[in-house]
Coordinates of C-alpha atoms in Angstrom, one line a residue:
Chain A
X126 CA -20.8 25.8 -4.9
X127 CA -19.3 28.7 -6.5
X128 CA -15.6 27.3 -7.0
X129 CA -17.3 24.2 -8.9
X130 CA -18.4 26.8 -11.6
X131 CA -16.5 26.6 -14.9
X132 CA -13.3 28.3 -15.0
X133 CA -12.4 31.5 -16.8
X134 CA -11.7 29.4 -19.9
X135 CA -15.3 27.6 -19.4
X136 CA -14.9 24.3 -18.2
X137 CA -16.2 22.9 -15.1
X138 CA -14.4 20.5 -13.4
X139 CA -16.7 17.8 -14.8
X140 CA -16.2 18.9 -17.7
X141 CA -12.1 18.6 -17.8
X142 CA -11.8 15.2 -16.6
X143 CA -14.6 13.8 -19.0
X144 CA -12.3 15.7 -21.7
X145 CA -9.0 14.1 -20.6
X146 CA -10.9 10.6 -19.9
X147 CA -11.4 11.1 -24.0
X148 CA -8.2 11.3 -24.6
X149 CA -8.4 15.0 -25.4
X150 CA -6.7 18.0 -24.3
X151 CA -9.2 20.1 -21.9
X152 CA -8.1 23.7 -20.9
X153 CA -6.0 21.9 -18.4
X154 CA -4.8 18.7 -16.3
X155 CA -7.5 18.2 -14.0
X156 CA -5.7 17.7 -10.5
X157 CA -7.4 15.2 -8.7
X158 CA -5.7 15.8 -5.2
X159 CA -7.7 13.3 -3.2
X160 CA -7.0 14.8 0.2
X161 CA -9.0 12.9 2.4
X162 CA -8.3 12.9 6.5
X163 CA -7.5 16.5 6.1
X164 CA -11.4 17.5 6.6
X165 CA -10.4 16.8 9.7
X166 CA -7.8 19.3 10.1
X167 CA -10.1 21.5 8.3
X168 CA -12.9 21.2 11.1
X169 CA -10.9 21.2 13.6
X170 CA -11.7 17.3 14.8
X171 CA -10.2 14.4 15.3
X172 CA -10.2 11.7 12.8
X173 CA -12.4 9.0 14.4
X174 CA -14.6 12.5 15.3
X175 CA -14.5 13.8 11.7
X176 CA -15.9 10.5 10.2
X177 CA -18.3 9.6 13.1
X178 CA -20.7 12.1 10.9
X179 CA -21.2 12.0 7.4
X180 CA -22.2 15.7 7.0
X181 CA -18.6 16.7 8.8
X182 CA -17.1 14.7 5.8
X183 CA -19.2 15.8 3.2
X184 CA -18.1 19.8 4.6
X185 CA -14.7 18.9 5.3
X186 CA -14.8 17.5 1.0
X187 CA -16.1 20.9 0.3
X188 CA -13.9 23.4 2.2
X189 CA -10.8 21.2 0.8
X190 CA -12.1 21.7 -2.5
X191 CA -12.4 25.5 -2.0
X192 CA -8.9 25.3 -0.4
X193 CA -6.8 23.0 -2.8
X194 CA -9.1 23.7 -5.7
X195 CA -8.4 20.3 -7.1
X196 CA -11.1 19.0 -9.7
X197 CA -13.3 16.4 -8.1
X198 CA -14.8 15.5 -4.3
X199 CA -13.5 12.1 -3.1
X200 CA -16.6 10.4 -0.6
X201 CA -13.7 7.4 0.2
X202 CA -13.6 7.3 4.4
X203 CA -10.8 4.7 5.1
X204 CA -10.1 1.0 3.6
X205 CA -10.9 -0.8 6.7
X206 CA -14.8 0.8 6.3
X207 CA -15.7 -2.0 4.1
X208 CA -14.7 -5.4 6.6
X209 CA -16.8 -3.0 8.8
X210 CA -19.7 -4.3 7.0
X211 CA -18.1 -8.2 7.2
X212 CA -18.2 -7.8 10.9
X213 CA -14.7 -6.2 11.3
X214 CA -13.5 -3.2 13.3
X215 CA -11.6 -0.5 12.1
X216 CA -8.9 0.8 14.8
X217 CA -8.4 4.6 14.9
X218 CA -4.9 6.5 16.0
X219 CA -4.3 10.0 15.5
X220 CA -1.9 10.5 12.6
X221 CA -3.2 8.1 10.1
X222 CA -6.4 6.0 8.4
X223 CA -7.8 3.8 10.5
X224 CA -6.7 -0.4 10.6
X225 CA -8.5 -2.9 9.7
X226 CA -8.4 -4.5 13.6
X227 CA -8.2 -8.5 13.6
X228 CA -9.5 -10.5 10.7
X229 CA -13.1 -11.8 10.4
X230 CA -12.0 -14.5 8.4
X231 CA -10.2 -16.4 11.4
X232 CA -9.6 -20.2 9.4
X233 CA -10.4 -20.8 5.9
X234 CA -13.2 -23.0 6.6
X235 CA -14.6 -19.8 8.0
X236 CA -15.3 -18.9 4.5
X237 CA -17.8 -21.4 4.3
X238 CA -20.1 -19.9 6.6
X239 CA -19.5 -16.6 5.6
X240 CA -21.9 -14.3 4.2
X241 CA -22.3 -11.2 2.1
X242 CA -23.3 -8.2 4.0
X243 CA -26.4 -6.2 2.7
X244 CA -24.7 -2.6 2.3
X245 CA -28.2 -1.3 4.0
X246 CA -27.4 -2.9 7.1
X247 CA -24.2 -1.1 7.6
X248 CA -24.1 2.0 9.7
X249 CA -20.4 2.9 8.5
X250 CA -21.1 2.2 5.0
X251 CA -24.9 4.0 4.9
X252 CA -22.5 7.2 6.6
X253 CA -20.4 7.3 3.7
X254 CA -23.6 7.1 0.9
X255 CA -24.8 10.4 2.7
X256 CA -21.5 11.9 2.6
X257 CA -22.3 10.9 -1.6
X258 CA -25.9 12.3 -1.4
X259 CA -24.7 15.6 0.6
X260 CA -21.5 16.2 -1.8
X261 CA -24.0 15.3 -5.0
X262 CA -26.6 18.0 -4.1
X263 CA -23.4 20.8 -3.8
X264 CA -21.8 19.8 -6.9
X265 CA -24.7 20.0 -8.7
X266 CA -23.0 17.8 -11.8
X267 CA -20.0 19.8 -12.3
X268 CA -18.0 18.4 -9.8
X269 CA -16.9 14.4 -10.3
X270 CA -17.9 13.1 -7.1
X271 CA -15.5 9.6 -6.8
X272 CA -16.8 6.2 -4.8
X273 CA -14.6 4.0 -3.8
X274 CA -14.5 0.2 -3.4
X275 CA -12.3 -2.8 -2.8
X276 CA -11.7 -4.7 -5.1
X277 CA -13.0 -8.1 -4.5
X278 CA -9.5 -9.5 -5.2
X279 CA -7.7 -7.6 -2.9
X280 CA -10.3 -7.2 0.0
X281 CA -9.4 -10.4 1.8
X282 CA -6.1 -8.7 3.0
X283 CA -7.7 -7.1 5.7
X284 CA -11.0 -9.7 5.6
X285 CA -7.9 -12.6 6.4
X286 CA -4.7 -11.2 6.7
X287 CA -1.9 -11.3 3.7
X288 CA -0.1 -13.8 5.0
X289 CA -3.5 -16.5 5.2
X290 CA -4.6 -15.0 2.3
X291 CA -1.8 -15.5 -0.4
X292 CA -1.8 -19.4 1.1
X293 CA -5.1 -19.8 0.6
X294 CA -4.2 -18.4 -3.2
X295 CA -2.0 -20.7 -3.7
X296 CA -3.2 -23.3 -1.8
X297 CA -7.1 -24.1 -1.0
X298 CA -8.5 -22.9 -5.1
X299 CA -12.1 -23.9 -4.1
X300 CA -12.5 -21.8 -1.3
X301 CA -10.7 -18.6 -3.0
X302 CA -13.1 -19.0 -5.8
X303 CA -16.0 -19.5 -2.8
X304 CA -14.9 -15.7 -1.2
X305 CA -13.7 -13.8 -4.8
X306 CA -17.8 -14.6 -5.8
X307 CA -19.2 -13.7 -2.2
X308 CA -17.3 -10.4 -2.3
X309 CA -17.9 -9.7 -6.1
X310 CA -21.3 -9.6 -5.0
X311 CA -20.3 -7.7 -2.5
X312 CA -18.4 -4.7 -4.7
X313 CA -20.8 -4.6 -7.1
X314 CA -23.8 -3.7 -4.6
X315 CA -21.3 -1.4 -2.4
X316 CA -20.2 0.5 -5.8
X317 CA -23.5 0.7 -7.0
X318 CA -24.9 1.8 -4.0
X319 CA -22.7 5.0 -4.2
X320 CA -23.8 5.2 -7.9
X321 CA -27.3 5.3 -7.1
X322 CA -26.0 7.9 -4.3
X323 CA -24.7 10.2 -6.7
X324 CA -21.2 9.0 -7.4
X325 CA -19.8 9.8 -10.7
X326 CA -17.3 7.2 -10.8
X327 CA -16.0 4.6 -8.3
X328 CA -12.0 4.3 -7.8
X329 CA -11.4 0.1 -7.5
X330 CA -8.8 -0.2 -5.4
X331 CA -6.6 -3.8 -6.7
X332 CA -3.3 -3.5 -5.1
X333 CA -2.8 -7.1 -5.0
X334 CA -3.5 -7.4 -8.9
X335 CA -0.5 -5.3 -9.4
X336 CA 2.6 -7.0 -10.6
X337 CA 4.2 -5.4 -7.1
X338 CA 2.6 -8.3 -5.6
X339 CA 0.8 -11.2 -7.8
X340 CA 3.5 -12.1 -11.6
X341 CA 1.5 -11.6 -14.5
X342 CA 0.4 -15.0 -15.2
X343 CA -1.3 -15.5 -11.9
X344 CA -3.6 -12.1 -12.2
X345 CA -4.7 -13.5 -15.6
X346 CA -6.2 -16.6 -13.9
X347 CA -6.9 -13.9 -11.1
X348 CA -7.7 -10.2 -10.6
X349 CA -8.1 -9.6 -14.7
X350 CA -10.5 -11.8 -14.7
X351 CA -12.4 -10.9 -11.4
X352 CA -12.0 -6.6 -12.0
X353 CA -13.4 -7.8 -15.5
X354 CA -16.7 -9.6 -13.7
X355 CA -17.1 -6.8 -11.4
X356 CA -16.2 -3.6 -13.5
X357 CA -18.5 -4.4 -16.3
X358 CA -21.7 -4.4 -13.5
X359 CA -21.0 -1.3 -11.7
X360 CA -23.0 1.6 -13.6
X361 CA -20.3 4.4 -13.4
X362 CA -17.1 4.3 -15.1
X363 CA -14.1 3.1 -13.1
X364 CA -10.7 3.7 -12.2
X365 CA -8.5 0.6 -11.4
X366 CA -6.3 1.8 -8.5
X367 CA -3.1 -0.3 -7.9
X368 CA -1.9 2.1 -4.9
X369 CA 1.3 2.5 -5.2
X370 CA 1.7 -1.0 -7.0
X371 CA 3.5 -1.6 -9.8
X372 CA 1.5 -2.0 -13.1
X373 CA 3.4 -1.8 -16.7
X374 CA 4.0 -5.5 -17.0
X375 CA 0.2 -5.8 -17.5
X376 CA -0.8 -2.6 -18.6
X377 CA -1.7 -4.1 -22.0
X378 CA -4.7 -6.8 -20.4
X379 CA -6.3 -3.7 -18.8
X380 CA -8.2 -2.1 -21.2
X381 CA -9.8 -5.5 -21.2
X382 CA -11.0 -4.5 -18.0
X383 CA -13.2 -2.3 -18.6
X384 CA -11.4 0.4 -16.7
X385 CA -11.5 3.6 -18.4
X386 CA -8.3 4.8 -15.7
X387 CA -6.0 3.4 -14.0
X388 CA -3.2 4.5 -11.1
X389 CA -0.1 4.1 -11.2
X390 CA 2.8 4.1 -9.3
X391 CA 5.5 6.4 -8.7
X392 CA 8.4 3.6 -9.2
X393 CA 7.5 3.5 -12.5
X394 CA 8.2 5.6 -15.6
X395 CA 5.2 7.6 -16.7
X396 CA 6.5 8.3 -19.7
X397 CA 5.8 4.4 -21.2
X398 CA 3.2 4.1 -19.2
X399 CA 1.3 7.1 -21.0
X400 CA 3.4 5.2 -24.1
X401 CA 1.8 2.3 -23.2
X402 CA -2.2 3.6 -22.8
X403 CA -1.9 6.3 -24.9
X404 CA -5.5 6.6 -26.7
X405 CA -6.6 3.2 -24.6
X406 CA -6.3 4.0 -20.7
X407 CA -5.7 7.4 -18.7
X408 CA -3.7 7.0 -16.2
X409 CA -4.2 8.7 -12.7
X410 CA -0.8 9.6 -10.4
X411 CA 1.4 9.8 -9.8
X412 CA 3.3 11.8 -7.5
X413 CA 4.8 10.3 -4.3
X414 CA 2.8 10.8 -1.4
X415 CA 5.5 9.4 1.3
X416 CA 8.2 11.6 -0.3
X417 CA 5.7 15.0 -0.5
X418 CA 5.5 15.1 3.2
X419 CA 9.3 16.4 3.1
X420 CA 9.3 18.1 -0.4
X421 CA 9.8 22.2 -0.6
X422 CA 7.8 24.6 -2.5
X423 CA 10.0 24.3 -5.2
X424 CA 10.6 20.5 -5.5
X425 CA 6.6 19.9 -5.3
X426 CA 6.7 22.4 -8.5
X427 CA 9.5 20.9 -10.0
X428 CA 7.3 17.1 -9.8
X429 CA 4.3 18.3 -11.1
X430 CA 6.0 19.8 -14.0
X431 CA 8.0 16.5 -14.9
X432 CA 4.4 14.1 -13.9
X433 CA 2.8 16.3 -16.6
X434 CA 6.2 17.2 -19.6
X435 CA 5.5 12.6 -19.3
X436 CA 1.9 12.0 -19.4
X437 CA -0.2 15.4 -20.3
X438 CA 1.0 15.9 -24.1
X439 CA -3.1 14.0 -25.4
X440 CA -5.0 14.3 -22.8
X441 CA -5.7 10.9 -21.0
X442 CA -4.3 12.3 -17.9
X443 CA -5.0 12.8 -13.9
X444 CA -2.4 14.6 -12.1
X445 CA -2.7 13.4 -8.5
X446 CA -0.9 11.0 -6.0
X447 CA -0.2 7.5 -6.6
X448 CA -1.7 5.6 -3.8
X449 CA -5.3 7.5 -3.3
X450 CA -4.6 9.4 0.0
X451 CA -2.2 11.9 0.4
X452 CA -0.9 11.1 4.0
X453 CA -1.9 12.8 7.2
X454 CA 1.8 14.1 7.5
X455 CA 1.7 16.1 3.9
X456 CA 2.2 20.1 4.7
X457 CA -0.2 22.7 4.0
X458 CA 2.1 24.7 2.1
X459 CA 3.3 21.7 -0.4
X460 CA -0.1 20.9 -1.5
X461 CA -0.7 24.3 -2.1
X462 CA 2.0 24.7 -4.6
X463 CA 0.8 21.6 -6.3
X464 CA -2.2 23.4 -6.9
X465 CA -0.2 26.4 -8.0
X466 CA 2.3 24.3 -9.7
X467 CA -0.8 22.6 -12.2
X468 CA -2.4 26.2 -12.5
X469 CA 0.8 27.2 -14.1
X470 CA 1.9 24.2 -16.1
X471 CA -0.7 22.2 -16.5
X472 CA -2.4 24.9 -19.1
X473 CA -3.2 23.6 -22.9
X474 CA -1.8 23.5 -25.3
X475 CA 1.7 22.0 -23.3
X476 CA 3.8 24.2 -25.7
X477 CA 6.6 24.0 -22.5
X478 CA 7.1 20.1 -23.3
X479 CA 7.7 20.6 -26.2
X480 CA 10.4 23.2 -26.0
X481 CA 11.6 21.3 -23.0
Chain B
X24 CA 17.9 -31.2 -6.8
X25 CA 18.1 -31.0 -3.1
X26 CA 18.1 -34.5 -3.4
X27 CA 21.1 -34.4 -5.3
X28 CA 23.0 -31.8 -3.2
X29 CA 21.9 -34.4 0.2
X30 CA 23.9 -36.7 -1.3
X31 CA 27.1 -35.4 -1.3
X32 CA 27.0 -32.7 1.2
X33 CA 26.0 -32.1 4.7
X34 CA 22.4 -30.1 5.5
X35 CA 24.4 -27.0 6.1
X36 CA 26.2 -27.0 3.3
X37 CA 22.8 -27.6 1.7
X38 CA 21.1 -24.7 3.3
X39 CA 24.6 -21.9 2.9
X40 CA 25.0 -23.2 -1.0
X41 CA 21.7 -24.0 -2.4
X42 CA 18.7 -22.6 -0.1
X43 CA 20.6 -19.0 1.0
X44 CA 22.1 -18.3 -2.7
X45 CA 18.3 -19.1 -3.6
X46 CA 16.5 -16.8 -1.2
X47 CA 18.9 -14.2 -2.5
X48 CA 18.7 -14.0 -6.1
X49 CA 15.0 -13.7 -5.3
X50 CA 15.8 -11.2 -3.3
X51 CA 17.7 -9.0 -5.9
X52 CA 15.1 -10.0 -8.4
X53 CA 12.7 -8.7 -5.8
X54 CA 14.4 -5.1 -5.8
X55 CA 14.5 -5.1 -9.8
X56 CA 10.8 -5.2 -9.6
X57 CA 11.7 -9.0 -11.7
X58 CA 10.0 -11.1 -8.9
X59 CA 6.2 -10.4 -7.4
X60 CA 6.0 -10.4 -3.3
X61 CA 3.6 -13.5 -3.7
X62 CA 6.7 -15.3 -4.9
X63 CA 8.9 -14.0 -2.3
X64 CA 6.5 -15.1 -0.1
X65 CA 6.0 -18.6 -1.4
X66 CA 9.4 -19.2 -1.9
X67 CA 10.1 -18.3 1.3
X68 CA 7.5 -20.8 3.0
X69 CA 9.0 -23.7 1.1
X70 CA 12.4 -22.7 2.0
X71 CA 11.6 -22.2 5.1
X72 CA 10.4 -26.1 5.2
X73 CA 13.4 -27.1 3.4
X74 CA 15.9 -25.4 5.9
X75 CA 13.5 -27.0 9.2
X76 CA 14.1 -30.7 7.7
X77 CA 17.7 -30.0 7.3
X78 CA 18.4 -28.2 10.1
X79 CA 16.6 -31.7 12.0
X80 CA 19.0 -33.9 9.6
X81 CA 22.2 -31.6 12.2
X82 CA 23.2 -32.3 15.8
X83 CA 23.4 -29.6 17.5
X84 CA 26.9 -28.9 17.6
X85 CA 26.7 -28.5 13.4
X86 CA 24.6 -25.3 14.0
X87 CA 27.5 -22.7 14.6
X88 CA 24.8 -19.5 14.5
X89 CA 22.2 -21.2 16.2
X90 CA 24.4 -22.7 19.1
X91 CA 26.6 -19.4 19.3
X92 CA 23.5 -17.0 19.1
X93 CA 21.9 -18.5 22.7
X94 CA 25.1 -17.4 24.5
X95 CA 27.1 -14.7 22.4
X96 CA 25.9 -11.4 19.9
X97 CA 24.4 -10.8 17.9
X98 CA 21.1 -11.2 20.0
X99 CA 18.5 -10.7 17.5
X100 CA 14.5 -9.8 17.4
X101 CA 12.3 -9.1 15.0
X102 CA 8.7 -7.2 15.1
X103 CA 6.5 -5.5 13.1
X104 CA 5.5 -1.9 14.7
X105 CA 1.9 -0.8 14.7
X106 CA 0.1 -2.7 12.4
X107 CA -1.6 -6.0 11.9
X108 CA 0.3 -6.9 8.5
X109 CA 3.1 -9.5 9.6
X110 CA 4.0 -10.8 5.6
X111 CA 7.0 -8.6 4.9
X112 CA 8.2 -9.5 8.7
X113 CA 7.6 -12.9 7.6
X114 CA 9.8 -13.4 4.8
X115 CA 12.9 -11.8 6.7
X116 CA 12.8 -14.2 9.1
X117 CA 12.6 -17.1 6.7
X118 CA 15.9 -15.3 5.1
X119 CA 17.6 -14.9 8.8
X120 CA 16.7 -18.9 9.6
X121 CA 18.0 -20.1 5.9
X122 CA 21.3 -18.2 7.1
X123 CA 21.0 -19.8 10.2
X124 CA 20.2 -17.1 12.5
X125 CA 17.9 -17.5 15.4
X126 CA 15.8 -14.1 15.2
X127 CA 13.6 -13.7 18.8
X128 CA 9.7 -13.2 16.8
X129 CA 7.7 -10.5 19.2
X130 CA 5.4 -9.8 16.1
X131 CA 2.6 -6.5 16.2
X132 CA 4.5 -4.6 19.0
X133 CA 3.5 -1.1 19.8
X134 CA 6.3 1.4 20.9
X135 CA 5.8 0.1 24.4
X136 CA 5.2 -2.8 24.7
X137 CA 8.6 -3.6 21.7
X138 CA 10.9 -1.1 24.2
X139 CA 10.4 -3.3 27.1
X140 CA 10.7 -6.5 25.0
X141 CA 14.1 -5.6 23.7
X142 CA 15.6 -4.2 26.5
X143 CA 14.6 -7.1 28.9
X144 CA 16.1 -9.9 26.4
X145 CA 19.2 -7.6 26.0
X146 CA 18.6 -7.4 22.1
X147 CA 21.4 -6.6 20.2
X148 CA 20.4 -5.9 16.5
X149 CA 16.3 -5.7 16.2
X150 CA 14.7 -5.3 12.9
X151 CA 11.1 -3.2 12.5
X152 CA 9.1 -3.6 9.9
X153 CA 6.5 -1.1 9.3
X154 CA 3.5 -0.9 6.6
X155 CA 2.1 2.8 7.2
X156 CA 3.9 5.9 7.3
X157 CA 2.6 6.5 10.7
X158 CA 4.3 3.0 11.9
X159 CA 7.4 4.1 9.8
X160 CA 7.5 7.8 11.6
X161 CA 7.0 6.3 15.2
X162 CA 10.1 4.4 14.7
X163 CA 11.8 7.4 16.1
X164 CA 9.8 7.4 18.8
X165 CA 11.0 3.6 19.5
X166 CA 14.6 5.4 18.6
X167 CA 14.8 7.8 21.3
X168 CA 13.7 5.3 24.1
X169 CA 16.8 2.5 22.9
X170 CA 19.0 5.7 23.3
X171 CA 18.7 5.3 26.9
X172 CA 19.9 1.3 27.0
X173 CA 23.3 1.2 26.9
X174 CA 24.8 -0.4 24.2
X175 CA 21.5 0.8 22.2
X176 CA 20.8 -1.6 20.3
X177 CA 21.1 -1.1 16.7
X178 CA 17.9 -0.6 14.7
X179 CA 17.1 -1.9 10.9
X180 CA 14.5 -1.1 9.3
X181 CA 12.5 -2.0 6.4
X182 CA 8.7 -1.7 5.0
X183 CA 6.9 0.2 2.0
X184 CA 7.6 3.8 3.6
X185 CA 10.9 3.2 3.5
X186 CA 10.7 2.1 -0.4
X187 CA 9.1 5.7 -1.2
X188 CA 11.3 7.9 0.9
X189 CA 15.0 6.7 0.7
X190 CA 15.7 9.4 3.4
X191 CA 13.3 8.3 5.9
X192 CA 15.7 5.5 7.8
X193 CA 17.8 8.0 8.5
X194 CA 15.2 10.8 9.7
X195 CA 13.8 8.4 11.8
X196 CA 17.1 8.0 13.0
X197 CA 17.6 3.9 12.4
X198 CA 21.0 2.6 11.3
X199 CA 20.2 0.6 8.2
X200 CA 17.0 0.0 5.8
X201 CA 16.7 -2.8 4.0
X202 CA 14.3 -2.7 0.9
X203 CA 14.0 -6.2 0.5
X204 CA 14.8 -9.5 2.8
X205 CA 17.9 -10.5 1.0
X206 CA 19.0 -7.4 2.2
X207 CA 19.1 -8.4 5.7
X208 CA 22.5 -10.7 5.5
X209 CA 24.3 -8.1 4.4
X210 CA 23.5 -5.4 7.0
X211 CA 23.7 -7.9 10.2
X212 CA 27.4 -8.6 8.8
X213 CA 27.9 -5.0 9.1
X214 CA 26.5 -4.1 11.6
X215 CA 28.1 -6.8 13.7
X216 CA 31.8 -6.4 12.1
X217 CA 30.8 -2.3 12.9
X218 CA 30.2 -3.6 16.6
X219 CA 33.4 -5.6 16.9

């Protein structure tokens, strides 16, 4: 893949990302754009048909990277794919990611009989692994391949429904712990299977741990400990992603989870996050994917510029959206404008930041 | 605190002076980022139990909203559009209950099903909760369908997509947006006054 090779300045995407994760300034701010369903559009397929064959998803990712020149390949299909492994279903739609079908845990008592699924027994997960292998062959170690897991702590939202899960968490601590044990085993096995297939990093989606969903004191007793245990067993660096949820009230705790980076929300001050994380955690974000749908190219440039000014100096920053997936409705011209803006304003050293 | 209030006041006054302000304060804190969703939900759950208990202590004639809504406008309904996450709807429903409103809960609906229910029940104000952007955009289709009714029901939208795009509720043609559950009471009062 010719576009995976080093840029004119001599850095490959892998070098660029690793440099910034080491809190040094690479040649430019890495762009982790994370388009997913857009691969279907590239191949002229429906979203459902696109995800039916792993080679199509690999081809879609390669074409998207050629178009937008971002710095990663993303083997993510959709969040509900993990519940398929647990016996659930995904409900497809034409204009967005598939939703999880009916909960696999219908009553708290079901947890008593639940068993951790085997990754290799899930046709859906095997497709993701095959996509990862194909991408790894093409990337040749020069473009990071990002795999995805739902955190053990957040997966129950689709395993049993948000409301039932909150009640479980607050009112049935023993069953909650039992579910976490099962989910941790699954998460570690699933993450490491992706690493074995060629993923260089794992994005650990954990919106329930965000300060938007639970208070700090509960996070300390639950999501924090679970993340620390789980990330420590993954055989690749991880990003703890809050999928638009707020992280500032817990950010001082996050380095101890072992995460190398965190995915942060548009609803928070990126400069304040940078100040809190400098030299300890890299930041991924925080473009507003929902509002992006209506941006003009000029707005896209202004948003990119503002994010780079807030978090770019010194490295430790990867530009991306704040949710971990670009919505289907975002126009191509906006994504191209983001790419152009990173090229224009993301080149290190960022003298213009100091000037402005 | 509840026992003390109950010793001094009738059940409806306790709801009005104690439960409703508590829920509104929690809503404000959520909007300001000082309160987490789990706290909003669990406090709402507690308040819902309290309100049911207090209403059970009141005679039907003492419940002005509940009684009035059986026969006079506004008739209220709430639904989740095209999603299985019902949490936001549940929280809003609790706030309405605590404020003495009766609301028909349609649960999860698609556009066709929701339109038919609203039409058949002659709903005046419909509250629609969405989680994902595609569902939030589908409100536009719902609004077009509802436009054929006379009078057209007012529609209040809420949910994550509207929190991330301040102009989205206008784009889909809704009459109002609630950024927190606490907003809904003021919105209802405003819409009701506008209709009269």
